[in-house]
Tab-separated table of C-alpha atoms and ligand atoms in Angstrom:
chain	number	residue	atom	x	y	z
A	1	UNK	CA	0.000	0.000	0.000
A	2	UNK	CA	1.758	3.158	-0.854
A	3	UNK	CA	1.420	6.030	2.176
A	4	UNK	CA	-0.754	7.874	-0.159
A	5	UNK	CA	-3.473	5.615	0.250
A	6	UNK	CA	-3.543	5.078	3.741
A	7	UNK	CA	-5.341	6.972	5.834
A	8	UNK	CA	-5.867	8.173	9.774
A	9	UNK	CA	-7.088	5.973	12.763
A	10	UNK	CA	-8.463	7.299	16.023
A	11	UNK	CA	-6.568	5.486	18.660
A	12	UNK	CA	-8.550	5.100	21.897
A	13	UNK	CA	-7.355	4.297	25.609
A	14	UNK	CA	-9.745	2.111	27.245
A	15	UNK	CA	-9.716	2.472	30.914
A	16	UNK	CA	-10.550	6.217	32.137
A	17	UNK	CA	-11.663	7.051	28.587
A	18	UNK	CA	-13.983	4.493	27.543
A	19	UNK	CA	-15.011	3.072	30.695
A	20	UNK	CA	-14.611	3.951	34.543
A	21	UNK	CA	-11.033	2.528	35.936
A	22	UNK	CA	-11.850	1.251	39.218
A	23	UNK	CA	-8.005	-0.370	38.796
A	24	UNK	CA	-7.266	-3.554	37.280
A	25	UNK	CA	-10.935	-4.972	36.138
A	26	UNK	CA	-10.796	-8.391	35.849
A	27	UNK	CA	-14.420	-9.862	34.829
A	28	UNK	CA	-16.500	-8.198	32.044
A	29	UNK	CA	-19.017	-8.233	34.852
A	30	UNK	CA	-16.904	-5.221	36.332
A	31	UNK	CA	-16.791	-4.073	32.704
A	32	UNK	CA	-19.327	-1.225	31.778
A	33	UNK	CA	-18.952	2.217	29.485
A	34	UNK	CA	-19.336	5.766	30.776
A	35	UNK	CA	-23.238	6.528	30.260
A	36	UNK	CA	-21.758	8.939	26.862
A	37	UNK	CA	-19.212	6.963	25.514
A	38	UNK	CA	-21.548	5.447	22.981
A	39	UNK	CA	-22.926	8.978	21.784
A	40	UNK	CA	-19.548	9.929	21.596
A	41	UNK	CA	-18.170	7.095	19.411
A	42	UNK	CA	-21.379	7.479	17.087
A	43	UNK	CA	-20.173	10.891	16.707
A	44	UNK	CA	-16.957	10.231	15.969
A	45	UNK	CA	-17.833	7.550	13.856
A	46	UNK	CA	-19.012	10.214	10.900
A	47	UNK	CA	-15.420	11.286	10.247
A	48	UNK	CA	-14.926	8.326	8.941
A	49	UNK	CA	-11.947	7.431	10.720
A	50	UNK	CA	-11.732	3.773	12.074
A	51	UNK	CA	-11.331	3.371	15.965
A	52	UNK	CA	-8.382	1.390	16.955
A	53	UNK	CA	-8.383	0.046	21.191
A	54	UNK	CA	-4.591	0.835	22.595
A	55	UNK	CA	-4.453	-0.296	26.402
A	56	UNK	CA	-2.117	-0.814	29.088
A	57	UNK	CA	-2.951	-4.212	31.014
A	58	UNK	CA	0.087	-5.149	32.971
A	59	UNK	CA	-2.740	-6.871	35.449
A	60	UNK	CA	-2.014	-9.786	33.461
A	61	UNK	CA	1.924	-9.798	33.853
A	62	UNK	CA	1.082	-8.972	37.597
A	63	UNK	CA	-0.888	-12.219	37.815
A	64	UNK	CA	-3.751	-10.043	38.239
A	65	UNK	CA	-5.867	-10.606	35.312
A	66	UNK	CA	-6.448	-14.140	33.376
A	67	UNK	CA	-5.782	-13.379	29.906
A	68	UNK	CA	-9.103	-15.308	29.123
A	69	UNK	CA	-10.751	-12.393	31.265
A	70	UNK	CA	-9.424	-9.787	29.266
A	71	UNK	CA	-10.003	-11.259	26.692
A	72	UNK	CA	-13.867	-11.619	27.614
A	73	UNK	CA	-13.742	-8.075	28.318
A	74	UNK	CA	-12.732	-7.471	25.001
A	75	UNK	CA	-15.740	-9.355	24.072
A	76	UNK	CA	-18.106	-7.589	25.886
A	77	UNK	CA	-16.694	-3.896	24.859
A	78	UNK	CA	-17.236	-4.958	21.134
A	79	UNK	CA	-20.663	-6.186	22.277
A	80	UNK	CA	-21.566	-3.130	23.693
A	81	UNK	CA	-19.940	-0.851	20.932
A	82	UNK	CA	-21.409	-3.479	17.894
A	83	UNK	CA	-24.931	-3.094	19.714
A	84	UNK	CA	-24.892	0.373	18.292
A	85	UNK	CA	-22.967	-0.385	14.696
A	86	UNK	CA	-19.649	0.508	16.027
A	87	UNK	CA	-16.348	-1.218	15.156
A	88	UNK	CA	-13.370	-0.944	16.542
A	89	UNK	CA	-10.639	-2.345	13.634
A	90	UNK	CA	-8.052	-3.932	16.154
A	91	UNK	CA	-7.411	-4.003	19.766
A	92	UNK	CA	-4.119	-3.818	20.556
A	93	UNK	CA	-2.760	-4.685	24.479
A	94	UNK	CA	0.322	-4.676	26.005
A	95	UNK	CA	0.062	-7.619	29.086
A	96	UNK	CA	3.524	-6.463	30.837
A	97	UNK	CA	4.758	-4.990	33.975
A	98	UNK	CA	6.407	-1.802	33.657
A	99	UNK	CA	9.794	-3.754	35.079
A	100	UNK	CA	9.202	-6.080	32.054
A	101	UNK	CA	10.846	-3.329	29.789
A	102	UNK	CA	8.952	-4.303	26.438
A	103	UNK	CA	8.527	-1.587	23.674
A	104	UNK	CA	4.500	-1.963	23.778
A	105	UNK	CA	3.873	-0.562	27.298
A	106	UNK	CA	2.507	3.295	26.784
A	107	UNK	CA	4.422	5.526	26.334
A	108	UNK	CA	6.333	3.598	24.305
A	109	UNK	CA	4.755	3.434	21.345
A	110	UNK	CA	5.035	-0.386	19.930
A	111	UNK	CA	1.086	-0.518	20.048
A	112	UNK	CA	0.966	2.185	17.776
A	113	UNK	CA	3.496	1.555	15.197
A	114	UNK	CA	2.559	-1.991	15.363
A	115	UNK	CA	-1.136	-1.046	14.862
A	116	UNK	CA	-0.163	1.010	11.563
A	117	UNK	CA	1.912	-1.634	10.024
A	118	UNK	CA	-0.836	-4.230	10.497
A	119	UNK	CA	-3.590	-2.150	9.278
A	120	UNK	CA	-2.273	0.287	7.147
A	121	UNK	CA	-2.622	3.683	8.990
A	122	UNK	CA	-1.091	7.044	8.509
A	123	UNK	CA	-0.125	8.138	12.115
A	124	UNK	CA	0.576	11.716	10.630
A	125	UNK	CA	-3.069	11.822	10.041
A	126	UNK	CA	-4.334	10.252	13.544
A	127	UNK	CA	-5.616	10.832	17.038
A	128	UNK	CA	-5.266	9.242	20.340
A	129	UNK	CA	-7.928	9.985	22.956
A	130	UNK	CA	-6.866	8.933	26.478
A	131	UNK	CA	-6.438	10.280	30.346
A	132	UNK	CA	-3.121	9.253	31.303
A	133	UNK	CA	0.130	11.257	31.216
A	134	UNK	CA	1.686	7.800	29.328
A	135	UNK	CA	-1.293	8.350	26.612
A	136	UNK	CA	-0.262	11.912	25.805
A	137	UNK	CA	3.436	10.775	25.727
A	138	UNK	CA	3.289	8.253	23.096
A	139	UNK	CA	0.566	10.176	20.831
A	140	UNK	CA	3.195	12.680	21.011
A	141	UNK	CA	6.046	10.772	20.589
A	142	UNK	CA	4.480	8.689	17.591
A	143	UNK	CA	2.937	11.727	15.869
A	144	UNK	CA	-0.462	11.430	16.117
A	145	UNK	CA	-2.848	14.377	17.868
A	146	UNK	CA	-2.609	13.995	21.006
A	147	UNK	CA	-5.727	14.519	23.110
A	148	UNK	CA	-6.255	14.221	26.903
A	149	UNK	CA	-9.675	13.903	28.190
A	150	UNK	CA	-10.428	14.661	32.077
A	151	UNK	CA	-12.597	11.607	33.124
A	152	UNK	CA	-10.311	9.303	34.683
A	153	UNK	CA	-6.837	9.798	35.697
A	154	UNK	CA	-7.508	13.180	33.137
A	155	UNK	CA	-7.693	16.063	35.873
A	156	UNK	CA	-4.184	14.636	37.565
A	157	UNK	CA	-2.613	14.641	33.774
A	158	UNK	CA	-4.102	18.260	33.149
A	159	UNK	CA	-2.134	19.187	36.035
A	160	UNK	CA	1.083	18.448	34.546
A	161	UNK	CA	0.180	20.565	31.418
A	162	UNK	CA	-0.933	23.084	33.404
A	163	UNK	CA	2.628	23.132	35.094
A	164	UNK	CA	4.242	22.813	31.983
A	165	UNK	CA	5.837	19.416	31.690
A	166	UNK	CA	3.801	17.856	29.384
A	167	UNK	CA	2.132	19.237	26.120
A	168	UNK	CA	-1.533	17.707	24.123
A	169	UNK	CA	-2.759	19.030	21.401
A	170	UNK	CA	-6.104	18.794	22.795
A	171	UNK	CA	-7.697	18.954	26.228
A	172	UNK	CA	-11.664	18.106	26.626
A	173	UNK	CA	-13.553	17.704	29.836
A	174	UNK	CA	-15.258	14.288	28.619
A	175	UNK	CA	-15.202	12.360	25.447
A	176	UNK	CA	-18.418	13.863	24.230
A	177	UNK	CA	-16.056	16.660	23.827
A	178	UNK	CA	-12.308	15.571	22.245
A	179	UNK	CA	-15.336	13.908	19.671
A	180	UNK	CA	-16.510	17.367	18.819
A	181	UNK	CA	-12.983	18.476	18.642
A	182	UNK	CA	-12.071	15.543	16.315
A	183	UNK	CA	-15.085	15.695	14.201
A	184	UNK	CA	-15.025	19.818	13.534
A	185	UNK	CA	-11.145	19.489	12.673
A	186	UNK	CA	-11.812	16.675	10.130
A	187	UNK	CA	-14.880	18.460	8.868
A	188	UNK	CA	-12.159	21.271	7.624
A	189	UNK	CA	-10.093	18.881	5.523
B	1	MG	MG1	-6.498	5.180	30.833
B	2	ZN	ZN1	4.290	-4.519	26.628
């Protein structure tokens, strides 16, 4: 595929920006989306973008999650997003400790650039929506927009904008609103 052909993704955190992170959920019983996240995805879904799942889970390398767990939380979050005729194109995990070292933990950015590779995305021309300082990191340090939202561990990673130590493109109160900010910048191209 030549890079002229490819086009952007919208890369989306799961826990904190998709659904509540009560820390490490380990059942898809504990598994349930923020009353707008639907609305939001819908939304976004017009640009025309596909939505691409990018999530730290080092539960599983702490012994903390089965990997059959997450993986029927995985289930259930397609479900729930299907229900309403989304899609996400790939979900991409990284199941290691931070100790572990690996290149796919955020911020490093081995999710992403794997994520391109295997289904032909332009980073150049993508987003990443999540609430942790390691989610603005590797958006920024792959290329794509990065945008914080302030559910989750958001407010605490606003802080160290606000302070100057870390940069996002982007900064919404919920993810009815980095949607809006997504959808009115694409609307321009
Ligand atoms: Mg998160
Ligand atoms: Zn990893």
């Amino acid at each position: 595929m030549h890079d002229s052909e490819k086009k952007g993704a919208i890369f989306l955190d799961r826990d904190g920006t998709l659904n509540p992170d009560p820390g490490y959920i380990d059942s898809p019983d504990d598994y349930e989306l923020y009353p707008e996240t639907v609305r939001a995805l819908k939304n976004l879904s017009t640009t025309g973008l596909p939505f691409i799942l990018v999530t730290n889970q080092s539960g599983i390398g702490r012994g903390l999650i089965e990997e059959t767990a997450l993986e029927a939380i995985h289930n259930k979050l397609d479900t729930l997003l299907n229900q309403h005729g989304l899609v996400l194109l790939g979900i991409y995990y990284c199941p290691h400790t931070p100790e572990e070292g690996c290149n796919c933990r955020k911020p490093s950015t081995g999710m992403f650039t794997q994520a391109a590779d295997e289904q032909g995305v332009d980073l150049t021309s993508s987003y990443m929506i999540g609430d942790s300082v390691a989610d603005v990191l590797a958006a920024n340090a792959v290329g794509v927009q990065s945008i914080l939202v302030k559910t989750g561990n958001g407010q605490r990673t606003e802080r160290e904008i606000l302070n100057g130590k870390l940069s996002a493109d982007f900064v919404g109160d919920n993810l009815s609103e980095c949607a809006e900010y997504i959808v009115n910048l694409e609307a321009q191209r």
